[in-house]
Amino acid sequence: MATGRTHRPATRSRGIPEATVARLPLYLRALTGLSERSVPTVSSEELAAAAGVNSAKLRKDFSYLGSYGTRGVGYDVEYLVYQISRELGLTQDWPVVIVGIGNLGAALANYGGFASRGFRVAALIDADPAMAGKPVAGMPVQHTDDLEKIISENGVSIGVIATPAGAAQQVCDRLVAAGVTSILNFAPTVLSVPEGVDVRKVDLSIELQILAFHEQRKAGEDAAVAEAAAAVVPPVRATGNGRKGPDGDMPAVMPA
């Protein structure tokens, strides 16, 4: 099986837009679910709904892959799984190192979804000497002193940074110098990398702050609607024990 250091996805050379690349994993996740249920074909509308996009965008995305489906039948699920997996480079073996084995790093190490998606955790690395040799997710943690050697021996091109913010840039520099060209950054800081190195940032606190913004806005809109409604509809005053009629108060219960 080829390793990540010698083979790279062909998406850029084939001119697939980055927005389309970002949606391919969504399609693959939905298709994998269909495959697991032994669904042979799927329409663009059904797959788009499962992936959370509109069907026109899905068809446009698939046109970059040269996949157009069959009228009246739809898309072959198994073939699409293979086609998207190949385009994303998931038919190859991608050794990954995780640097920073605190609570988050340990959680990532224990995540079972990497292997099923083509990623093999080759090493767990931490700067704390007390962590060296400690088993996490069935693997011994190795010290950062050996980072370059580990990357070279395992042919690693993807690194995951889960260190505190203050250590992230130094770790990033060492990863890049050792030959890592793609980095997934969980540290709450912006990394500076040379041209040719890809960085994807995952910041949970930022995502929560964005949700808080939307919650605050929704609360403000609800309050504004309630205030407007109160201003437009005057309170109803009851006169007597019933409703107002042309000849005076109407009793709440009419006599038989």
mmCIF file of C-alpha atoms in Angstrom:
data_model
loop_
_atom_site.group_PDB
_atom_site.id
_atom_site.type_symbol
_atom_site.label_atom_id
_atom_site.label_comp_id
_atom_site.label_asym_id
_atom_site.label_seq_id
_atom_site.Cartn_x
_atom_site.Cartn_y
_atom_site.Cartn_z
ATOM 1 C CA MET A 1 0.000 0.000 0.000
ATOM 2 C CA ALA A 2 1.304 3.466 -0.865
ATOM 3 C CA THR A 3 2.128 5.883 1.926
ATOM 4 C CA GLY A 4 1.198 9.521 2.280
ATOM 5 C CA ARG A 5 4.730 10.755 1.616
ATOM 6 C CA THR A 6 4.900 9.385 -1.908
ATOM 7 C CA HIS A 7 1.344 9.913 -3.185
ATOM 8 C CA ARG A 8 -0.864 12.984 -2.838
ATOM 9 C CA PRO A 9 -4.472 13.629 -3.941
ATOM 10 C CA ALA A 10 -4.887 15.022 -7.428
ATOM 11 C CA THR A 11 -7.639 17.527 -6.590
ATOM 12 C CA ARG A 12 -5.549 20.649 -7.216
ATOM 13 C CA SER A 13 -4.055 19.420 -10.470
ATOM 14 C CA ARG A 14 -7.535 18.587 -11.751
ATOM 15 C CA GLY A 15 -8.885 22.014 -10.860
ATOM 16 C CA ILE A 16 -11.504 20.988 -8.303
ATOM 17 C CA PRO A 17 -12.587 24.094 -6.329
ATOM 18 C CA GLU A 18 -11.719 24.178 -2.634
ATOM 19 C CA ALA A 19 -15.417 24.604 -1.766
ATOM 20 C CA THR A 20 -16.166 21.339 -3.576
ATOM 21 C CA VAL A 21 -13.261 19.588 -1.832
ATOM 22 C CA ALA A 22 -14.696 20.732 1.521
ATOM 23 C CA ARG A 23 -18.027 19.098 0.669
ATOM 24 C CA LEU A 24 -16.643 15.771 -0.544
ATOM 25 C CA PRO A 25 -16.272 14.387 3.024
ATOM 26 C CA LEU A 26 -19.958 15.247 3.653
ATOM 27 C CA TYR A 27 -20.992 13.240 0.598
ATOM 28 C CA LEU A 28 -18.699 10.387 1.588
ATOM 29 C CA ARG A 29 -20.160 10.236 5.094
ATOM 30 C CA ALA A 30 -23.708 10.106 3.722
ATOM 31 C CA LEU A 31 -22.751 7.511 1.095
ATOM 32 C CA THR A 32 -20.989 5.346 3.667
ATOM 33 C CA GLY A 33 -24.174 5.279 5.713
ATOM 34 C CA LEU A 34 -26.144 4.183 2.644
ATOM 35 C CA SER A 35 -23.549 1.536 1.817
ATOM 36 C CA GLU A 36 -23.752 0.138 5.338
ATOM 37 C CA ARG A 37 -27.509 -0.253 4.843
ATOM 38 C CA SER A 38 -26.900 -2.003 1.486
ATOM 39 C CA VAL A 39 -28.644 0.741 -0.520
ATOM 40 C CA PRO A 40 -27.509 0.226 -4.155
ATOM 41 C CA THR A 41 -28.406 3.595 -5.728
ATOM 42 C CA VAL A 42 -29.349 7.072 -4.572
ATOM 43 C CA SER A 43 -30.835 10.096 -6.303
ATOM 44 C CA SER A 44 -29.131 13.476 -6.212
ATOM 45 C CA GLU A 45 -32.019 14.862 -4.153
ATOM 46 C CA GLU A 46 -31.775 12.100 -1.542
ATOM 47 C CA LEU A 47 -27.997 12.327 -1.275
ATOM 48 C CA ALA A 48 -28.054 16.125 -1.133
ATOM 49 C CA ALA A 49 -30.570 16.027 1.723
ATOM 50 C CA ALA A 50 -28.456 13.494 3.605
ATOM 51 C CA ALA A 51 -25.337 15.643 3.131
ATOM 52 C CA GLY A 52 -27.076 18.913 3.990
ATOM 53 C CA VAL A 53 -26.599 20.659 0.625
ATOM 54 C CA ASN A 54 -28.895 21.430 -2.311
ATOM 55 C CA SER A 55 -29.110 18.979 -5.207
ATOM 56 C CA ALA A 56 -27.943 21.475 -7.854
ATOM 57 C CA LYS A 57 -24.728 22.079 -5.924
ATOM 58 C CA LEU A 58 -24.219 18.342 -5.488
ATOM 59 C CA ARG A 59 -24.588 17.680 -9.216
ATOM 60 C CA LYS A 60 -22.139 20.491 -9.967
ATOM 61 C CA ASP A 61 -19.645 19.067 -7.464
ATOM 62 C CA PHE A 62 -19.900 15.587 -8.943
ATOM 63 C CA SER A 63 -19.376 16.965 -12.450
ATOM 64 C CA TYR A 64 -15.808 17.833 -11.387
ATOM 65 C CA LEU A 65 -15.325 14.144 -10.625
ATOM 66 C CA GLY A 66 -16.737 13.136 -13.996
ATOM 67 C CA SER A 67 -19.716 11.464 -12.323
ATOM 68 C CA TYR A 68 -23.161 12.351 -13.667
ATOM 69 C CA GLY A 69 -25.376 9.497 -12.537
ATOM 70 C CA THR A 70 -28.019 7.764 -14.634
ATOM 71 C CA ARG A 71 -31.366 9.388 -15.424
ATOM 72 C CA GLY A 72 -34.156 7.584 -13.617
ATOM 73 C CA VAL A 73 -31.708 5.514 -11.590
ATOM 74 C CA GLY A 74 -29.407 7.928 -9.783
ATOM 75 C CA TYR A 75 -25.881 7.325 -8.576
ATOM 76 C CA ASP A 76 -24.273 3.979 -7.836
ATOM 77 C CA VAL A 77 -23.484 4.179 -4.105
ATOM 78 C CA GLU A 78 -20.490 1.830 -4.017
ATOM 79 C CA TYR A 79 -18.859 3.415 -7.040
ATOM 80 C CA LEU A 80 -19.288 6.913 -5.584
ATOM 81 C CA VAL A 81 -17.773 5.775 -2.287
ATOM 82 C CA TYR A 82 -14.740 4.512 -4.172
ATOM 83 C CA GLN A 83 -14.548 7.545 -6.458
ATOM 84 C CA ILE A 84 -14.707 10.134 -3.656
ATOM 85 C CA SER A 85 -12.372 8.096 -1.435
ATOM 86 C CA ARG A 86 -9.848 7.973 -4.265
ATOM 87 C CA GLU A 87 -10.182 11.701 -4.936
ATOM 88 C CA LEU A 88 -9.621 12.497 -1.257
ATOM 89 C CA GLY A 89 -6.631 10.171 -1.124
ATOM 90 C CA LEU A 90 -8.317 7.776 1.284
ATOM 91 C CA THR A 91 -7.440 4.668 -0.694
ATOM 92 C CA GLN A 92 -3.875 5.200 0.550
ATOM 93 C CA ASP A 93 -2.294 4.820 3.959
ATOM 94 C CA TRP A 94 -1.803 8.183 5.717
ATOM 95 C CA PRO A 95 0.388 7.932 8.824
ATOM 96 C CA VAL A 96 -0.401 10.709 11.305
ATOM 97 C CA VAL A 97 1.380 11.952 14.429
ATOM 98 C CA ILE A 98 -0.453 13.638 17.291
ATOM 99 C CA VAL A 99 1.650 16.110 19.274
ATOM 100 C CA GLY A 100 0.358 17.073 22.711
ATOM 101 C CA ILE A 101 -1.234 14.220 24.641
ATOM 102 C CA GLY A 102 -3.264 16.132 27.196
ATOM 103 C CA ASN A 103 -7.014 15.645 27.553
ATOM 104 C CA LEU A 104 -7.731 16.642 23.943
ATOM 105 C CA GLY A 105 -4.786 14.786 22.460
ATOM 106 C CA ALA A 106 -5.698 11.633 24.371
ATOM 107 C CA ALA A 107 -9.296 11.918 23.175
ATOM 108 C CA LEU A 108 -8.088 12.204 19.575
ATOM 109 C CA ALA A 109 -5.807 9.207 20.058
ATOM 110 C CA ASN A 110 -8.753 7.161 21.295
ATOM 111 C CA TYR A 111 -11.002 8.199 18.400
ATOM 112 C CA GLY A 112 -11.810 5.085 16.406
ATOM 113 C CA GLY A 113 -12.809 6.858 13.208
ATOM 114 C CA PHE A 114 -9.300 7.565 11.916
ATOM 115 C CA ALA A 115 -8.429 4.027 10.848
ATOM 116 C CA SER A 116 -11.715 3.427 9.028
ATOM 117 C CA ARG A 117 -11.147 6.591 6.983
ATOM 118 C CA GLY A 118 -7.601 5.876 5.832
ATOM 119 C CA PHE A 119 -5.597 7.487 8.641
ATOM 120 C CA ARG A 120 -3.181 5.524 10.802
ATOM 121 C CA VAL A 121 -1.976 7.107 14.025
ATOM 122 C CA ALA A 122 1.735 6.347 13.758
ATOM 123 C CA ALA A 123 2.884 8.043 16.969
ATOM 124 C CA LEU A 124 1.772 9.997 20.022
ATOM 125 C CA ILE A 125 4.238 12.683 21.092
ATOM 126 C CA ASP A 126 4.424 14.885 24.192
ATOM 127 C CA ALA A 127 6.994 17.236 25.765
ATOM 128 C CA ASP A 128 6.364 16.035 29.326
ATOM 129 C CA PRO A 129 9.057 13.498 30.329
ATOM 130 C CA ALA A 130 6.564 11.950 32.749
ATOM 131 C CA MET A 131 4.376 10.976 29.773
ATOM 132 C CA ALA A 132 7.146 9.088 27.957
ATOM 133 C CA GLY A 133 6.294 5.410 27.681
ATOM 134 C CA LYS A 134 2.833 5.877 29.133
ATOM 135 C CA PRO A 135 0.264 3.921 27.090
ATOM 136 C CA VAL A 136 -2.560 5.941 25.535
ATOM 137 C CA ALA A 137 -5.036 4.219 23.211
ATOM 138 C CA GLY A 138 -2.734 1.186 23.274
ATOM 139 C CA MET A 139 0.323 3.140 22.113
ATOM 140 C CA PRO A 140 3.290 4.358 24.185
ATOM 141 C CA VAL A 141 3.714 8.132 24.245
ATOM 142 C CA GLN A 142 7.069 9.268 22.859
ATOM 143 C CA HIS A 143 9.022 12.384 23.812
ATOM 144 C CA THR A 144 9.282 15.411 21.517
ATOM 145 C CA ASP A 145 13.069 14.985 21.439
ATOM 146 C CA ASP A 146 12.451 12.142 18.983
ATOM 147 C CA LEU A 147 9.924 14.026 16.810
ATOM 148 C CA GLU A 148 12.095 14.330 13.692
ATOM 149 C CA LYS A 149 13.199 10.696 13.875
ATOM 150 C CA ILE A 150 9.605 9.509 14.301
ATOM 151 C CA ILE A 151 8.429 11.487 11.282
ATOM 152 C CA SER A 152 11.243 10.203 9.112
ATOM 153 C CA GLU A 153 10.869 6.553 10.119
ATOM 154 C CA ASN A 154 7.091 6.537 9.630
ATOM 155 C CA GLY A 155 6.931 8.630 6.447
ATOM 156 C CA VAL A 156 4.564 11.103 8.107
ATOM 157 C CA SER A 157 3.163 13.999 6.079
ATOM 158 C CA ILE A 158 0.203 14.896 8.329
ATOM 159 C CA GLY A 159 0.632 16.230 11.848
ATOM 160 C CA VAL A 160 -1.991 17.012 14.477
ATOM 161 C CA ILE A 161 -1.168 19.717 17.022
ATOM 162 C CA ALA A 162 -3.079 19.524 20.322
ATOM 163 C CA THR A 163 -0.612 21.435 22.481
ATOM 164 C CA PRO A 164 -1.202 24.609 24.528
ATOM 165 C CA ALA A 165 -1.161 27.779 22.405
ATOM 166 C CA GLY A 166 2.283 28.858 23.603
ATOM 167 C CA ALA A 167 3.975 25.715 22.302
ATOM 168 C CA ALA A 168 2.070 25.315 19.041
ATOM 169 C CA GLN A 169 4.221 27.460 16.728
ATOM 170 C CA GLN A 170 7.461 25.815 17.838
ATOM 171 C CA VAL A 171 5.951 22.375 17.319
ATOM 172 C CA CYS A 172 4.633 23.493 13.930
ATOM 173 C CA ASP A 173 8.087 24.714 12.869
ATOM 174 C CA ARG A 174 9.673 21.411 13.833
ATOM 175 C CA LEU A 175 7.001 19.410 12.008
ATOM 176 C CA VAL A 176 7.463 21.438 8.841
ATOM 177 C CA ALA A 177 11.255 21.241 9.028
ATOM 178 C CA ALA A 178 10.966 17.449 9.380
ATOM 179 C CA GLY A 179 8.884 17.171 6.205
ATOM 180 C CA VAL A 180 5.257 17.447 7.376
ATOM 181 C CA THR A 181 3.239 19.328 4.762
ATOM 182 C CA SER A 182 -0.286 19.189 6.243
ATOM 183 C CA ILE A 183 -1.246 20.200 9.775
ATOM 184 C CA LEU A 184 -4.490 19.933 11.713
ATOM 185 C CA ASN A 185 -4.296 22.546 14.453
ATOM 186 C CA PHE A 186 -6.377 22.276 17.629
ATOM 187 C CA ALA A 187 -4.286 24.825 19.542
ATOM 188 C CA PRO A 188 -6.087 28.169 20.089
ATOM 189 C CA THR A 189 -3.631 30.189 18.024
ATOM 190 C CA VAL A 190 -2.880 31.067 14.411
ATOM 191 C CA LEU A 191 0.105 29.229 12.958
ATOM 192 C CA SER A 192 2.574 30.721 10.501
ATOM 193 C CA VAL A 193 3.696 28.253 7.836
ATOM 194 C CA PRO A 194 5.648 28.502 4.576
ATOM 195 C CA GLU A 195 4.034 28.202 1.165
ATOM 196 C CA GLY A 196 3.169 24.627 0.300
ATOM 197 C CA VAL A 197 2.086 23.679 3.826
ATOM 198 C CA ASP A 198 -1.644 23.318 4.437
ATOM 199 C CA VAL A 199 -3.152 24.121 7.835
ATOM 200 C CA ARG A 200 -6.688 23.360 8.963
ATOM 201 C CA LYS A 201 -7.712 24.956 12.249
ATOM 202 C CA VAL A 202 -10.267 23.513 14.657
ATOM 203 C CA ASP A 203 -11.231 25.884 17.489
ATOM 204 C CA LEU A 204 -14.187 24.680 19.552
ATOM 205 C CA SER A 205 -14.382 27.879 21.611
ATOM 206 C CA ILE A 206 -14.775 29.980 18.455
ATOM 207 C CA GLU A 207 -17.566 27.735 17.222
ATOM 208 C CA LEU A 208 -19.351 28.093 20.577
ATOM 209 C CA GLN A 209 -18.913 31.876 20.463
ATOM 210 C CA ILE A 210 -20.495 31.968 17.009
ATOM 211 C CA LEU A 211 -23.444 29.941 18.322
ATOM 212 C CA ALA A 212 -23.738 32.330 21.276
ATOM 213 C CA PHE A 213 -23.895 35.248 18.823
ATOM 214 C CA HIS A 214 -26.784 33.619 16.957
ATOM 215 C CA GLU A 215 -28.589 32.784 20.207
ATOM 216 C CA GLN A 216 -28.268 36.394 21.357
ATOM 217 C CA ARG A 217 -29.539 37.660 18.017
ATOM 218 C CA LYS A 218 -32.524 35.288 18.097
ATOM 219 C CA ALA A 219 -33.332 36.396 21.646
ATOM 220 C CA GLY A 220 -33.164 40.049 20.573
ATOM 221 C CA GLU A 221 -35.412 39.394 17.569
ATOM 222 C CA ASP A 222 -37.954 37.583 19.752
ATOM 223 C CA ALA A 223 -37.955 40.476 22.200
ATOM 224 C CA ALA A 224 -38.422 42.993 19.375
ATOM 225 C CA VAL A 225 -41.348 41.004 17.935
ATOM 226 C CA ALA A 226 -42.988 40.787 21.341
ATOM 227 C CA GLU A 227 -42.516 44.529 21.906
ATOM 228 C CA ALA A 228 -43.935 45.361 18.475
ATOM 229 C CA ALA A 229 -46.912 43.106 19.050
ATOM 230 C CA ALA A 230 -47.613 44.758 22.398
ATOM 231 C CA ALA A 231 -47.497 48.203 20.764
ATOM 232 C CA VAL A 232 -49.856 47.282 17.913
ATOM 233 C CA VAL A 233 -52.459 45.311 19.862
ATOM 234 C CA PRO A 234 -53.892 47.348 22.757
ATOM 235 C CA PRO A 235 -54.868 45.449 25.870
ATOM 236 C CA VAL A 236 -58.509 44.347 25.982
ATOM 237 C CA ARG A 237 -60.394 45.737 28.891
ATOM 238 C CA ALA A 238 -63.260 43.708 30.196
ATOM 239 C CA THR A 239 -66.440 45.672 30.957
ATOM 240 C CA GLY A 240 -68.735 44.019 33.350
ATOM 241 C CA ASN A 241 -68.726 40.250 33.192
ATOM 242 C CA GLY A 242 -68.782 39.790 29.440
ATOM 243 C CA ARG A 243 -68.170 41.274 26.009
ATOM 244 C CA LYS A 244 -69.317 44.646 24.764
ATOM 245 C CA GLY A 245 -72.416 44.510 22.595
ATOM 246 C CA PRO A 246 -74.389 47.149 20.712
ATOM 247 C CA ASP A 247 -76.758 47.589 23.609
ATOM 248 C CA GLY A 248 -74.227 47.416 26.432
ATOM 249 C CA ASP A 249 -72.452 44.658 28.289
ATOM 250 C CA MET A 250 -73.167 41.099 27.229
ATOM 251 C CA PRO A 251 -73.170 38.509 29.971
ATOM 252 C CA ALA A 252 -70.475 35.871 29.798
ATOM 253 C CA VAL A 253 -73.170 33.169 29.657
ATOM 254 C CA MET A 254 -76.364 33.852 27.794
ATOM 255 C CA PRO A 255 -79.537 32.699 29.500
ATOM 256 C CA ALA A 256 -81.303 29.724 28.016
#
